[in-house]
Amino acid sequence: MKIGDKVRFLSEQGGGRVSRFQGKDIVLVEDEDGFEVPMRVNEVVVVGNEDYDTKHMVEVKQQQAKTQQKPAAGRHQHPDTDEEEADYDPADRPVTFRAAPEERKGGDLLSAYLAFVPMDMKELSQTRFESYFVNDSNYYMHYALFSTESARWQLRATGEVEPNTKEFIEEFGRESLNELERLCVQVVAYKRDKPFLLKPTLNVQLRIDGVKFYKLHTFQENDFFEQPALVYTVVENDRVARPLVIDVD
């Protein structure tokens, strides 16, 4: 196995290309979204042009199960032990190792966005949409997303997003656009296991124009998705988006 090889995972669905190695046991696999997934070397296999589907995963597990069920020559077999060993599959072990997120130059300035992505650009009049929180910085971000149609707010989503990654929030249709017309995003930014410059807590209100979801040119090419998306700025280079309501003073 070498950098650039196309691999698939044995313990879960998916795969990608080998981007680099960490030590002797860990390989970083770049998936179709450009994110690096840490995996043990013995939990990936080099493939050719085949797909990363569940069929291959089942075949691999069946082969492993057959191998484990074969008794060693001259070894006394205990019935209970044999049954436990036959049921044990190393591929079922959870992956507990997580590589520390990589930091990039210029990433210590906070940048975060709300993004809306059509699920089918060819059927824009009928398609549903996905929303994402994009963290384009070297900080962890804990966010809370609220919506309102009157004076009271309602929590829509909350979560922690690792540095330089994005997180899926929800899927919705045009019937929900009125609920998204006025949004509030609150963000707390921090780093783990290292000192960092303290960032102020963000409280940003955004007005989402529902009419834009009916226009093809609204969805533009961007740095975060392979398909066009409608992207709203929450904060960019430590500067928060212009507030929804401007003080007359």
Backbone as CSV, one residue per row, in Angstrom:
resi,resn,N_x,N_y,N_z,CA_x,CA_y,CA_z,C_x,C_y,C_z
1,MET,0.856,-1.195,0.000,0.000,0.000,0.000,0.886,1.237,0.000
2,LYS,0.544,2.196,-0.856,1.344,3.407,-0.960,0.422,4.600,-1.168
3,ILE,0.994,5.791,-1.017,0.217,7.017,-1.210,-0.351,7.067,-2.634
4,GLY,-1.640,7.383,-2.715,-2.305,7.436,-4.010,-3.121,6.202,-4.341
5,ASP,-2.900,5.089,-3.584,-3.668,3.868,-3.831,-5.136,4.077,-3.484
6,LYS,-5.989,3.451,-4.229,-7.428,3.480,-3.963,-7.753,2.328,-3.027
7,VAL,-8.400,2.632,-1.905,-8.670,1.612,-0.893,-10.133,1.652,-0.472
8,ARG,-10.589,0.574,0.147,-11.912,0.550,0.777,-11.752,0.080,2.211
9,PHE,-12.736,0.425,3.065,-12.693,0.059,4.472,-13.261,-1.344,4.659
10,LEU,-12.698,-2.093,5.592,-13.206,-3.423,5.902,-14.282,-3.389,6.974
11,SER,-14.174,-2.454,7.935,-15.066,-2.440,9.091,-16.291,-1.560,8.890
12,GLU,-16.344,-0.800,7.816,-17.477,0.066,7.566,-17.536,0.386,6.082
13,GLN,-18.649,0.970,5.651,-18.813,1.306,4.246,-18.033,2.563,3.918
14,GLY,-17.398,2.571,2.749,-16.672,3.760,2.315,-15.255,3.434,1.905
15,GLY,-14.536,4.478,1.529,-13.159,4.327,1.102,-12.654,5.626,0.500
16,GLY,-11.571,5.559,-0.236,-10.993,6.750,-0.846,-9.586,6.457,-1.328
17,ARG,-8.736,7.474,-1.281,-7.343,7.311,-1.695,-6.411,7.608,-0.534
18,VAL,-5.327,6.865,-0.478,-4.342,7.050,0.586,-3.643,8.387,0.395
19,SER,-3.757,9.263,1.419,-3.116,10.570,1.328,-1.762,10.599,2.046
20,ARG,-1.651,9.866,3.161,-0.388,9.813,3.888,-0.504,8.785,5.002
21,PHE,0.647,8.559,5.690,0.688,7.601,6.783,1.074,8.306,8.077
22,GLN,0.569,7.773,9.198,0.973,8.228,10.523,1.557,7.034,11.256
23,GLY,2.870,6.990,11.335,3.518,5.844,11.955,3.386,4.610,11.082
24,LYS,3.500,3.440,11.722,3.450,2.180,10.988,2.036,1.624,10.862
25,ASP,1.135,2.034,11.770,-0.164,1.373,11.851,-1.329,2.194,11.319
26,ILE,-1.166,3.515,11.171,-2.293,4.373,10.803,-2.111,4.933,9.389
27,VAL,-3.166,4.814,8.583,-3.171,5.398,7.243,-4.313,6.413,7.184
28,LEU,-4.059,7.546,6.560,-5.084,8.583,6.381,-5.660,8.456,4.971
29,VAL,-6.970,8.225,4.900,-7.658,8.012,3.629,-8.494,9.245,3.311
30,GLU,-8.267,9.852,2.162,-9.026,11.032,1.729,-10.283,10.569,1.005
31,ASP,-11.473,10.980,1.545,-12.723,10.561,0.937,-13.135,11.511,-0.186
32,GLU,-14.327,11.310,-0.758,-14.753,12.083,-1.917,-14.991,13.549,-1.595
33,ASP,-15.184,13.870,-0.299,-15.382,15.266,0.104,-14.072,15.965,0.441
34,GLY,-12.958,15.263,0.349,-11.664,15.868,0.620,-11.230,15.795,2.073
35,PHE,-11.978,15.056,2.903,-11.616,14.941,4.309,-10.796,13.674,4.541
36,GLU,-9.829,13.760,5.459,-8.965,12.638,5.767,-9.543,11.815,6.915
37,VAL,-9.671,10.515,6.688,-10.215,9.611,7.698,-9.092,8.699,8.183
38,PRO,-8.776,8.706,9.497,-7.719,7.823,10.010,-8.221,6.397,10.144
39,MET,-7.485,5.438,9.639,-7.838,4.023,9.738,-6.573,3.218,10.023
40,ARG,-6.749,2.090,10.703,-5.621,1.173,10.868,-5.305,0.499,9.528
41,VAL,-4.032,0.224,9.314,-3.597,-0.349,8.044,-4.290,-1.677,7.772
42,ASN,-4.514,-2.472,8.842,-5.135,-3.779,8.646,-6.642,-3.712,8.485
43,GLU,-7.212,-2.499,8.487,-8.649,-2.343,8.316,-9.007,-1.723,6.973
44,VAL,-8.032,-1.615,6.073,-8.292,-1.141,4.713,-7.663,-2.114,3.732
45,VAL,-8.175,-2.128,2.515,-7.634,-3.009,1.489,-7.559,-2.239,0.183
46,VAL,-6.490,-2.436,-0.542,-6.293,-1.778,-1.835,-7.244,-2.402,-2.845
47,VAL,-7.904,-1.550,-3.638,-8.846,-2.023,-4.650,-8.485,-1.426,-6.001
48,GLY,-9.129,-1.973,-7.029,-8.928,-1.436,-8.376,-10.003,-0.441,-8.706
49,ASN,-10.888,-0.806,-9.619,-11.965,0.096,-10.026,-13.308,-0.292,-9.415
50,GLU,-13.311,-1.205,-8.431,-14.573,-1.643,-7.854,-15.132,-0.606,-6.920
51,ASP,-16.437,-0.664,-6.654,-17.132,0.296,-5.805,-16.988,-0.091,-4.353
52,TYR,-17.174,0.896,-3.481,-17.119,0.645,-2.046,-18.523,0.285,-1.581
53,ASP,-19.036,-0.857,-1.939,-20.397,-1.192,-1.562,-20.405,-2.273,-0.493
54,THR,-21.574,-2.534,0.030,-21.692,-3.476,1.127,-21.442,-4.907,0.668
55,LYS,-21.577,-5.181,-0.623,-21.330,-6.521,-1.115,-19.911,-6.962,-0.798
56,HIS,-18.932,-6.090,-1.047,-17.535,-6.434,-0.776,-17.306,-6.592,0.720
57,MET,-17.964,-5.767,1.537,-17.796,-5.859,2.975,-18.304,-7.198,3.484
58,VAL,-19.451,-7.658,2.957,-20.002,-8.939,3.376,-19.079,-10.072,2.985
59,GLU,-18.529,-10.022,1.756,-17.630,-11.073,1.300,-16.401,-11.164,2.181
60,VAL,-15.834,-10.003,2.543,-14.633,-9.988,3.386,-14.938,-10.580,4.743
61,LYS,-16.083,-10.186,5.346,-16.441,-10.693,6.666,-16.691,-12.205,6.633
62,GLN,-17.313,-12.697,5.554,-17.551,-14.130,5.436,-16.237,-14.889,5.361
63,GLN,-15.265,-14.352,4.599,-13.963,-15.001,4.493,-13.247,-15.011,5.838
64,GLN,-13.351,-13.891,6.581,-12.712,-13.829,7.892,-13.348,-14.819,8.856
65,ALA,-14.691,-14.936,8.800,-15.389,-15.849,9.694,-14.983,-17.300,9.418
66,LYS,-14.864,-17.672,8.121,-14.450,-19.030,7.760,-13.049,-19.330,8.262
67,THR,-12.151,-18.360,8.144,-10.769,-18.548,8.589,-10.705,-18.750,10.092
68,GLN,-11.496,-17.986,10.849,-11.460,-18.079,12.304,-12.076,-19.373,12.807
69,GLN,-12.982,-19.988,12.025,-13.659,-21.198,12.464,-12.784,-22.442,12.272
70,LYS,-11.703,-22.352,11.514,-10.833,-23.490,11.290,-9.962,-23.724,12.517
71,PRO,-10.020,-24.913,13.157,-9.199,-25.175,14.347,-7.746,-25.372,13.966
72,ALA,-6.861,-24.992,14.872,-5.429,-25.203,14.650,-5.110,-26.672,14.837
73,ALA,-4.181,-27.199,14.025,-3.830,-28.610,14.055,-3.229,-28.981,15.405
74,GLY,-3.729,-30.114,15.981,-3.161,-30.615,17.221,-3.565,-29.827,18.442
75,ARG,-4.503,-28.906,18.328,-4.901,-28.080,19.455,-6.216,-28.590,20.019
76,HIS,-6.305,-28.693,21.344,-7.536,-29.147,21.976,-8.585,-28.052,21.873
77,GLN,-9.765,-28.415,21.407,-10.832,-27.447,21.194,-11.880,-27.590,22.290
78,HIS,-12.206,-26.477,22.937,-13.271,-26.453,23.932,-14.532,-25.934,23.256
79,PRO,-15.680,-26.578,23.411,-16.906,-26.174,22.688,-17.276,-24.725,22.897
80,ASP,-17.255,-24.240,24.153,-17.643,-22.860,24.427,-16.663,-21.877,23.818
81,THR,-15.380,-22.206,23.926,-14.347,-21.320,23.376,-14.452,-21.258,21.863
82,ASP,-14.696,-22.422,21.237,-14.807,-22.454,19.768,-15.951,-21.572,19.291
83,GLU,-17.081,-21.614,19.997,-18.244,-20.826,19.581,-17.972,-19.340,19.716
84,GLU,-17.282,-18.943,20.803,-16.967,-17.534,20.993,-16.005,-17.039,19.932
85,GLU,-14.981,-17.882,19.597,-14.010,-17.477,18.581,-14.654,-17.395,17.210
86,ALA,-15.630,-18.279,16.939,-16.297,-18.250,15.637,-17.132,-16.988,15.482
87,ASP,-17.706,-16.498,16.594,-18.540,-15.298,16.540,-17.718,-14.023,16.553
88,TYR,-16.448,-14.111,16.936,-15.627,-12.905,17.053,-15.085,-12.496,15.694
89,ASP,-15.271,-11.246,15.367,-14.779,-10.699,14.098,-13.995,-9.431,14.391
90,PRO,-12.684,-9.413,14.121,-11.893,-8.201,14.400,-12.441,-6.973,13.704
91,ALA,-13.127,-7.166,12.574,-13.669,-6.015,11.844,-14.799,-5.343,12.600
92,ASP,-15.380,-6.063,13.605,-16.472,-5.485,14.379,-15.982,-4.576,15.495
93,ARG,-14.681,-4.566,15.753,-14.167,-3.710,16.814,-14.327,-2.248,16.440
94,PRO,-14.794,-1.415,17.373,-14.942,0.016,17.064,-13.594,0.698,16.903
95,VAL,-13.540,1.682,16.020,-12.318,2.458,15.815,-12.272,3.550,16.874
96,THR,-11.322,3.441,17.783,-11.224,4.402,18.885,-10.168,5.468,18.622
97,PHE,-9.272,5.221,17.665,-8.229,6.201,17.391,-8.776,7.337,16.537
98,ARG,-8.462,8.559,16.926,-8.844,9.734,16.135,-7.636,10.646,16.022
99,ALA,-7.227,10.930,14.811,-6.094,11.831,14.611,-6.507,13.255,14.950
100,ALA,-5.565,14.003,15.515,-5.848,15.400,15.850,-6.081,16.192,14.567
101,PRO,-7.082,17.084,14.548,-7.341,17.883,13.342,-6.124,18.708,12.959
102,GLU,-5.857,18.767,11.674,-4.726,19.547,11.198,-5.092,21.024,11.107
103,GLU,-4.157,21.874,11.489,-4.380,23.309,11.387,-3.751,23.817,10.091
104,ARG,-4.321,24.893,9.571,-3.810,25.471,8.329,-3.408,26.918,8.569
105,LYS,-2.571,27.411,7.718,-2.103,28.785,7.829,-3.273,29.749,7.614
106,GLY,-3.388,30.712,8.525,-4.467,31.683,8.436,-5.760,31.218,9.074
107,GLY,-5.783,29.989,9.583,-7.003,29.439,10.138,-7.320,29.886,11.547
108,ASP,-6.439,30.664,12.173,-6.723,31.149,13.521,-7.672,32.340,13.511
109,LEU,-8.036,32.828,12.334,-9.101,33.826,12.217,-10.400,33.078,11.962
110,LEU,-11.401,33.348,12.789,-12.647,32.595,12.705,-13.397,32.878,11.405
111,SER,-13.821,31.809,10.747,-14.716,31.903,9.592,-15.712,30.757,9.688
112,ALA,-16.990,31.098,9.596,-18.044,30.088,9.665,-19.206,30.516,8.781
113,TYR,-19.919,29.527,8.241,-20.971,29.821,7.273,-22.148,28.858,7.461
114,LEU,-23.327,29.319,7.052,-24.476,28.444,6.871,-24.619,28.202,5.377
115,ALA,-24.730,26.947,4.981,-24.802,26.620,3.557,-26.056,25.799,3.273
116,PHE,-26.676,26.086,2.120,-27.869,25.369,1.677,-27.570,24.756,0.313
117,VAL,-27.754,23.434,0.223,-27.353,22.703,-0.976,-28.552,21.970,-1.562
118,PRO,-28.899,22.213,-2.841,-29.986,21.452,-3.480,-29.597,19.985,-3.625
119,MET,-30.537,19.101,-3.367,-30.252,17.677,-3.485,-30.284,17.220,-4.939
120,ASP,-30.970,17.987,-5.817,-31.022,17.662,-7.243,-31.091,18.965,-8.038
121,MET,-29.947,19.420,-8.525,-29.894,20.679,-9.268,-30.673,20.609,-10.573
122,LYS,-30.847,19.396,-11.132,-31.544,19.263,-12.406,-33.060,19.407,-12.243
123,GLU,-33.539,19.236,-11.016,-34.972,19.370,-10.741,-35.159,20.416,-9.646
124,LEU,-34.685,21.630,-9.916,-34.682,22.669,-8.892,-36.089,23.036,-8.435
125,SER,-37.067,22.888,-9.298,-38.433,23.266,-8.940,-39.067,22.276,-7.967
126,GLN,-38.493,21.070,-7.865,-39.085,20.049,-7.013,-38.128,19.519,-5.947
127,THR,-36.877,19.855,-6.042,-35.883,19.250,-5.158,-36.043,19.698,-3.705
128,ARG,-35.536,18.882,-2.800,-35.401,19.264,-1.409,-33.983,19.781,-1.187
129,PHE,-33.698,20.289,-0.007,-32.418,20.934,0.268,-31.807,20.372,1.546
130,GLU,-30.483,20.498,1.632,-29.749,20.155,2.846,-29.068,21.407,3.375
131,SER,-29.042,21.546,4.678,-28.338,22.678,5.291,-27.134,22.162,6.080
132,TYR,-26.077,22.967,6.105,-24.822,22.592,6.761,-24.275,23.771,7.549
133,PHE,-23.555,23.462,8.621,-22.739,24.452,9.313,-21.301,24.193,8.899
134,VAL,-20.640,25.211,8.357,-19.266,25.076,7.849,-18.318,25.811,8.778
135,ASN,-17.343,25.083,9.326,-16.308,25.659,10.186,-15.016,25.747,9.386
136,ASP,-14.671,26.931,8.929,-13.479,27.131,8.104,-12.397,27.814,8.938
137,SER,-12.015,27.175,10.045,-11.014,27.750,10.941,-10.308,26.631,11.691
138,ASN,-9.269,27.000,12.463,-8.513,26.034,13.252,-9.113,25.812,14.637
139,TYR,-10.253,26.407,14.909,-10.913,26.282,16.197,-12.040,25.259,16.134
140,TYR,-12.276,24.574,17.241,-13.530,23.848,17.394,-14.633,24.881,17.557
141,MET,-15.809,24.570,17.045,-16.950,25.475,17.207,-18.143,24.698,17.743
142,HIS,-18.671,25.170,18.860,-19.941,24.642,19.357,-21.011,25.664,18.965
143,TYR,-21.969,25.214,18.163,-22.955,26.148,17.624,-24.365,25.770,18.076
144,ALA,-25.230,26.757,18.078,-26.661,26.552,18.286,-27.390,27.377,17.229
145,LEU,-28.345,26.759,16.557,-29.099,27.412,15.484,-30.560,27.552,15.921
146,PHE,-31.076,28.784,15.839,-32.449,29.067,16.244,-33.221,29.665,15.064
147,SER,-34.539,29.502,15.092,-35.410,30.137,14.101,-36.600,30.753,14.828
148,THR,-37.255,31.720,14.179,-38.412,32.365,14.774,-39.366,32.834,13.684
149,GLU,-40.628,32.808,13.991,-41.643,33.393,13.129,-42.402,34.482,13.868
150,SER,-42.035,34.708,15.112,-42.682,35.757,15.923,-41.639,36.285,16.898
151,ALA,-42.050,36.560,18.108,-41.113,37.101,19.093,-40.357,36.008,19.828
152,ARG,-40.794,34.761,19.707,-40.157,33.663,20.424,-39.287,32.841,19.476
153,TRP,-38.173,32.357,20.039,-37.209,31.589,19.245,-37.353,30.101,19.554
154,GLN,-36.965,29.288,18.559,-37.014,27.838,18.720,-35.676,27.242,18.283
155,LEU,-35.137,26.339,19.107,-33.869,25.687,18.786,-34.085,24.697,17.641
156,ARG,-33.282,24.822,16.574,-33.369,23.904,15.429,-32.266,22.852,15.466
157,ALA,-31.065,23.257,15.914,-29.949,22.309,15.910,-28.839,22.833,16.803
158,THR,-28.038,21.920,17.306,-26.852,22.274,18.071,-25.814,21.181,17.888
159,GLY,-24.553,21.522,18.003,-23.505,20.521,17.826,-22.120,21.127,17.899
160,GLU,-21.126,20.239,17.880,-19.727,20.640,17.876,-19.114,20.259,16.533
161,VAL,-18.453,21.226,15.896,-17.859,20.999,14.581,-16.352,21.124,14.699
162,GLU,-15.638,20.110,14.253,-14.179,20.121,14.326,-13.597,21.158,13.375
163,PRO,-12.331,21.549,13.595,-11.694,22.545,12.728,-11.690,22.108,11.261
164,ASN,-11.964,23.061,10.394,-11.876,22.888,8.941,-12.744,21.723,8.435
165,THR,-13.945,21.626,9.000,-14.894,20.608,8.552,-16.288,21.237,8.471
166,LYS,-17.251,20.450,8.005,-18.640,20.904,7.958,-19.524,19.839,8.575
167,GLU,-20.705,20.252,9.060,-21.622,19.309,9.699,-23.016,19.470,9.111
168,PHE,-23.629,18.348,8.769,-25.009,18.355,8.261,-25.950,18.782,9.375
169,ILE,-26.894,19.667,9.063,-27.877,20.128,10.049,-29.219,19.448,9.827
170,GLU,-29.817,19.635,8.633,-31.129,19.059,8.389,-31.445,19.053,6.897
171,GLU,-32.449,18.252,6.543,-33.017,18.250,5.194,-34.397,18.887,5.266
172,PHE,-34.739,19.711,4.278,-36.028,20.393,4.305,-36.515,20.654,2.877
173,GLY,-37.808,20.956,2.776,-38.408,21.315,1.498,-38.852,22.759,1.491
174,ARG,-39.406,23.191,0.362,-39.824,24.591,0.250,-40.962,24.942,1.206
175,GLU,-41.682,23.931,1.675,-42.758,24.203,2.620,-42.220,24.717,3.958
176,SER,-40.913,24.565,4.183,-40.304,25.005,5.447,-39.569,26.333,5.319
177,LEU,-39.614,26.959,4.153,-38.836,28.183,3.943,-39.282,29.311,4.869
178,ASN,-40.566,29.376,5.166,-41.044,30.437,6.061,-40.427,30.308,7.452
179,GLU,-40.172,29.075,7.881,-39.562,28.851,9.189,-38.107,29.319,9.214
180,LEU,-37.459,29.346,8.038,-36.038,29.690,7.955,-35.797,31.151,7.613
181,GLU,-36.850,31.919,7.508,-36.688,33.300,7.054,-35.814,34.116,7.999
182,ARG,-35.929,33.853,9.281,-35.123,34.584,10.265,-34.427,33.589,11.169
183,LEU,-33.092,33.585,11.124,-32.292,32.634,11.881,-31.326,33.367,12.805
184,CYS,-30.951,32.689,13.870,-29.927,33.191,14.784,-28.913,32.084,15.006
185,VAL,-27.624,32.420,14.907,-26.554,31.462,15.127,-25.691,31.958,16.281
186,GLN,-25.527,31.134,17.295,-24.634,31.438,18.411,-23.470,30.452,18.378
187,VAL,-22.245,30.965,18.551,-21.052,30.134,18.400,-20.069,30.409,19.532
188,VAL,-19.530,29.336,20.114,-18.416,29.411,21.052,-17.239,28.690,20.404
189,ALA,-16.092,29.362,20.286,-14.922,28.799,19.615,-13.812,28.531,20.628
190,TYR,-13.085,27.427,20.435,-12.020,27.048,21.374,-11.112,26.020,20.707
191,LYS,-9.979,25.757,21.358,-9.081,24.695,20.926,-8.920,23.699,22.060
192,ARG,-8.504,22.502,21.716,-8.319,21.456,22.711,-6.839,21.127,22.874
193,ASP,-6.442,20.861,24.106,-5.098,20.360,24.424,-3.988,21.314,24.015
194,LYS,-4.288,22.601,23.891,-3.252,23.581,23.575,-3.772,24.980,23.916
195,PRO,-2.876,25.903,24.227,-3.316,27.279,24.493,-3.779,27.957,23.206
196,PHE,-4.670,28.950,23.347,-5.198,29.636,22.167,-5.661,31.030,22.551
197,LEU,-5.804,31.865,21.533,-6.336,33.202,21.750,-7.845,33.116,21.955
198,LEU,-8.329,33.756,23.012,-9.751,33.703,23.322,-10.547,34.503,22.295
199,LYS,-11.607,33.887,21.786,-12.487,34.535,20.820,-13.813,34.887,21.490
200,PRO,-14.407,36.016,21.125,-15.703,36.381,21.718,-16.800,35.423,21.259
201,THR,-17.783,35.211,22.126,-18.955,34.414,21.753,-19.742,35.148,20.668
202,LEU,-20.146,34.428,19.642,-20.841,35.035,18.512,-22.345,34.885,18.673
203,ASN,-23.065,35.920,18.320,-24.531,35.908,18.306,-24.977,36.674,17.064
204,VAL,-25.253,35.936,15.993,-25.494,36.551,14.685,-26.882,36.179,14.190
205,GLN,-27.654,37.182,13.791,-28.968,36.954,13.203,-28.888,37.138,11.681
206,LEU,-29.546,36.244,10.962,-29.526,36.260,9.506,-30.953,36.222,8.982
207,ARG,-31.184,36.917,7.870,-32.478,36.824,7.197,-32.283,36.031,5.908
208,ILE,-32.995,34.928,5.780,-32.875,34.049,4.629,-33.982,34.386,3.631
209,ASP,-33.579,34.739,2.423,-34.532,35.115,1.379,-35.044,33.852,0.694
210,GLY,-36.296,33.483,0.969,-36.856,32.263,0.398,-36.968,32.290,-1.109
211,VAL,-37.054,33.466,-1.696,-37.183,33.580,-3.152,-35.937,33.021,-3.849
212,LYS,-34.793,33.136,-3.198,-33.541,32.677,-3.807,-33.541,31.173,-4.067
213,PHE,-34.323,30.418,-3.314,-34.338,28.973,-3.480,-35.060,28.545,-4.761
214,TYR,-35.673,29.490,-5.452,-36.358,29.195,-6.705,-35.523,29.600,-7.924
215,LYS,-34.347,30.197,-7.691,-33.539,30.727,-8.787,-32.249,29.930,-8.933
216,LEU,-31.999,29.477,-10.150,-30.850,28.620,-10.412,-29.536,29.343,-10.137
217,HIS,-29.430,30.632,-10.532,-28.162,31.346,-10.400,-27.821,31.656,-8.950
218,THR,-28.771,31.461,-8.040,-28.513,31.700,-6.616,-27.442,30.757,-6.077
219,PHE,-27.427,29.544,-6.568,-26.513,28.521,-6.065,-25.207,28.587,-6.864
220,GLN,-24.140,28.948,-6.166,-22.862,29.241,-6.812,-21.806,28.193,-6.440
221,GLU,-20.773,28.099,-7.289,-19.617,27.269,-6.956,-18.946,27.829,-5.702
222,ASN,-18.383,26.947,-4.895,-17.820,27.360,-3.617,-16.681,26.430,-3.227
223,ASP,-16.012,26.759,-2.126,-14.851,25.988,-1.672,-15.224,24.826,-0.766
224,PHE,-16.502,24.675,-0.426,-16.876,23.711,0.592,-17.623,22.492,0.048
225,PHE,-18.221,22.617,-1.139,-19.005,21.526,-1.696,-18.654,21.351,-3.171
226,GLU,-18.804,20.129,-3.656,-18.556,19.874,-5.066,-19.671,20.425,-5.933
227,GLN,-20.871,20.548,-5.384,-22.000,21.089,-6.127,-22.266,22.533,-5.705
228,PRO,-22.986,23.301,-6.535,-23.304,24.685,-6.184,-24.110,24.758,-4.885
229,ALA,-23.928,25.856,-4.152,-24.604,26.019,-2.866,-24.887,27.497,-2.625
230,LEU,-25.878,27.749,-1.772,-26.194,29.099,-1.301,-25.549,29.237,0.072
231,VAL,-24.583,30.141,0.196,-23.767,30.245,1.405,-23.985,31.599,2.066
232,TYR,-24.337,31.577,3.352,-24.493,32.787,4.158,-23.348,32.862,5.168
233,THR,-22.740,34.045,5.278,-21.621,34.238,6.191,-22.115,34.491,7.609
234,VAL,-21.590,33.721,8.560,-21.819,33.972,9.977,-20.701,34.845,10.522
235,VAL,-19.453,34.439,10.256,-18.274,35.210,10.619,-17.196,34.907,9.587
236,GLU,-16.396,35.901,9.238,-15.346,35.698,8.246,-14.129,36.501,8.659
237,ASN,-13.009,35.787,8.855,-11.762,36.420,9.299,-11.975,37.264,10.552
238,ASP,-12.698,36.686,11.515,-12.991,37.308,12.815,-13.999,38.448,12.732
239,ARG,-14.555,38.715,11.588,-15.556,39.775,11.451,-16.924,39.145,11.269
240,VAL,-17.830,39.456,12.190,-19.159,38.864,12.134,-19.957,39.484,10.995
241,ALA,-20.955,38.724,10.532,-21.819,39.230,9.470,-22.583,40.451,9.964
242,ARG,-22.966,41.322,9.044,-23.716,42.515,9.412,-25.011,42.114,10.104
243,PRO,-25.312,42.698,11.250,-26.490,42.277,12.007,-27.780,42.491,11.232
244,LEU,-28.769,41.665,11.578,-30.077,41.742,10.907,-30.750,43.082,11.172
245,VAL,-30.686,43.528,12.428,-31.301,44.780,12.816,-30.210,45.789,13.151
246,ILE,-30.211,46.933,12.480,-29.158,47.930,12.665,-29.662,49.038,13.570
247,ASP,-28.872,49.346,14.571,-29.215,50.418,15.518,-29.160,51.758,14.788
248,VAL,-30.211,52.569,14.905,-30.254,53.862,14.193,-29.170,54.806,14.680
249,ASP,-28.677,54.630,15.901,-27.624,55.497,16.406,-26.303,55.208,15.706
